[in-house]
Short mmCIF file of C-alpha atoms in Angstrom, two decimals:
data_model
loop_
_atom_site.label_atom_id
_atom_site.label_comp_id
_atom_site.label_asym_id
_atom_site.label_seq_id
_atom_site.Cartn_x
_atom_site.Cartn_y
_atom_site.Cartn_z
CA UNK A 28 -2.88 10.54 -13.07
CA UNK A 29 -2.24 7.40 -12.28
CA UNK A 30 -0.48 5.88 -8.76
CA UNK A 31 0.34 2.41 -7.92
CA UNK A 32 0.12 1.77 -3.93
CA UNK A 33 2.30 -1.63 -3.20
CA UNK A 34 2.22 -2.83 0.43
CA UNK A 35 1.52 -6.63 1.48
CA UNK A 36 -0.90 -5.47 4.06
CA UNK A 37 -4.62 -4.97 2.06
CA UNK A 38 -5.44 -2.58 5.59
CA UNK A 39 -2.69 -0.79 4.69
CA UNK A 40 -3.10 -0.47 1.16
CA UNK A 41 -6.35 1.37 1.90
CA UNK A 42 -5.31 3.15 4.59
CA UNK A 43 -2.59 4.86 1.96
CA UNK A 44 -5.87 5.19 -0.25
CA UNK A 45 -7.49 6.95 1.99
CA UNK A 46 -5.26 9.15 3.12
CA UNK A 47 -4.57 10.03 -0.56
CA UNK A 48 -8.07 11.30 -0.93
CA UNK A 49 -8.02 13.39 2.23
CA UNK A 50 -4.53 14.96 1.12
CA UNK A 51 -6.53 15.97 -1.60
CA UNK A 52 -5.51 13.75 -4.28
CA UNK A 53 -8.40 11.55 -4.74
CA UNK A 54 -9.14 12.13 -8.75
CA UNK A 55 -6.40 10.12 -9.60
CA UNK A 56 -6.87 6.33 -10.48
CA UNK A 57 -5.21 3.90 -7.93
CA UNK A 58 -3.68 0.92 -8.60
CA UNK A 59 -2.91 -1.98 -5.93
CA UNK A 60 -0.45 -4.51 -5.67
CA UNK A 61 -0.26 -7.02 -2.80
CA UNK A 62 3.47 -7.99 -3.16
CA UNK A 63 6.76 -7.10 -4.50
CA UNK A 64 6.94 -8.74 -7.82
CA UNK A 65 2.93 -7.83 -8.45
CA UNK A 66 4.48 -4.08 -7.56
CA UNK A 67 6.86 -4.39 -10.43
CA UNK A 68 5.59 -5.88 -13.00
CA UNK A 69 2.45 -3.33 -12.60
CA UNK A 70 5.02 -0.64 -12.43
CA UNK A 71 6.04 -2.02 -15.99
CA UNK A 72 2.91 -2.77 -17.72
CA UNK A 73 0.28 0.07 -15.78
CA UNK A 74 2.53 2.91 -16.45
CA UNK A 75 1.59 5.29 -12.79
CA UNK A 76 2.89 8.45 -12.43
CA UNK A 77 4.11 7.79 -9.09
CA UNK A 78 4.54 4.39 -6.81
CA UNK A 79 4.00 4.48 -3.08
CA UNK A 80 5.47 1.41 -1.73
CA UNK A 81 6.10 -0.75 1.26
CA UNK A 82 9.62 -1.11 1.89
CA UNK A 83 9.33 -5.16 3.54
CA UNK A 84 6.90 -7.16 1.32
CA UNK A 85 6.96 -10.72 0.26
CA UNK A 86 8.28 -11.55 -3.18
CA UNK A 87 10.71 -8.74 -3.54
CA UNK A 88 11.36 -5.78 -1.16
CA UNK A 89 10.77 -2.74 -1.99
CA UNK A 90 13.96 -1.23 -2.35
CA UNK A 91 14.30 -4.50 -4.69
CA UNK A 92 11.42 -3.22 -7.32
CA UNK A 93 12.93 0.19 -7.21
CA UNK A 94 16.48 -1.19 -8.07
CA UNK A 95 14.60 -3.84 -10.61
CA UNK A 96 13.01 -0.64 -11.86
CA UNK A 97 15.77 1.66 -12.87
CA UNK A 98 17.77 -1.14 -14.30
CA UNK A 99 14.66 -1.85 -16.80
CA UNK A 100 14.93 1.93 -17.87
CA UNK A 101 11.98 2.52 -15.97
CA UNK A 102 11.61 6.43 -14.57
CA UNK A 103 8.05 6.02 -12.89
CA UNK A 104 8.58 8.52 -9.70
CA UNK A 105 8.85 5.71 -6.70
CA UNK A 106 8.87 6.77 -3.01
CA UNK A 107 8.35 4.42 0.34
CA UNK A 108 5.82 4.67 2.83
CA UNK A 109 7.02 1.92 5.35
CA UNK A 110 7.38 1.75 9.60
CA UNK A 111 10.83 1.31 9.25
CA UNK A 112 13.07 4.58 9.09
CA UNK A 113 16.69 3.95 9.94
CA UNK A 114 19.56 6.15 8.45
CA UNK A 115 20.70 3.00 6.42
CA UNK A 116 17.26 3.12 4.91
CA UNK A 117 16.93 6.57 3.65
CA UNK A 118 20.88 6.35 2.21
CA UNK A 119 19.75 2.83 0.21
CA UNK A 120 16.78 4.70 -0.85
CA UNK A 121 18.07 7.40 -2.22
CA UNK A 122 21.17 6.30 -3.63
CA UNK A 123 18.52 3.73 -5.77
CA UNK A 124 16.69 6.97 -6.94
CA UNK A 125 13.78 7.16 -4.47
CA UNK A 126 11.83 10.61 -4.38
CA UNK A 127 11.25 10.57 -0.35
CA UNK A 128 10.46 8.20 2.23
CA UNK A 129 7.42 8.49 4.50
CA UNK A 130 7.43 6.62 7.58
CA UNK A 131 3.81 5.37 9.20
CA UNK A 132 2.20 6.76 11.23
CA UNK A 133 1.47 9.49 8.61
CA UNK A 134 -1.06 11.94 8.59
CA UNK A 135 -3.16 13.47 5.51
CA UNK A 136 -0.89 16.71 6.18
CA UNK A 137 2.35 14.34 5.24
CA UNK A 138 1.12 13.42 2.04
CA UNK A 139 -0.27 16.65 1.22
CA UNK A 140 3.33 18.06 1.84
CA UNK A 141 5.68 15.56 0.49
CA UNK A 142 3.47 14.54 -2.61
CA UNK A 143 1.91 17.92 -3.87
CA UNK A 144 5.15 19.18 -5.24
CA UNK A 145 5.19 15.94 -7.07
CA UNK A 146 1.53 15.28 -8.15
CA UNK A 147 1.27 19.20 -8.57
#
């Protein structure tokens, strides 16, 4: 399987990586992006099975790719890992179509329970 990680901060980006691996998840292949509009058009052309993105990145947000997303057809399971967690945030999220929304700090334990019903 295939999962794109999207978040403007490269720390972060392997942080997410990491914590993938230690959730248990580490055979699949990962795929970066370091911005918004990098996050989408990967989304279109790389095909992942899932998306973890930042919610606030440069170029388009991440609640932007998701909306960009579904009105291109696209179905590619999308769900946030961002520091930001307001009430607003989860009802825009999930109103777009957005599987879950993990806020940081996370822990391997997180992952392991939000994604494995989704990466199986």
């Amino acid at each position: 399987m295939k999962i794109l990680v999207a978040d403007d901060s490269r720390v972060m980006r392997q942080i997410v990586t990491r914590t993938l691996r230690q959730a248990g998840f580490g055979g699949h292949d990962i795929v970066e992006a370091a911005d918004g509009r990098q996050a989408y058009d990967l989304a279109v052309a790389e095909k992942p099975d899932l998306v973890l993105s930042d919610w606030n990145m440069p170029e388009m947000t991440g609640i932007e790719v998701l909306r960009a997303l579904r009105a291109a057809g696209e179905t590619v399971p999308l769900g946030f890992v961002t520091s930001e967690s307001t009430d607003e945030m989860k009802q825009m999220a999930e109103a777009a179509g957005a599987l879950f929304l993990i806020t940081k700090p996370f822990t391997a334990d997180t992952f392991a329970d939000v994604l494995g019903p989704i990466l199986g």
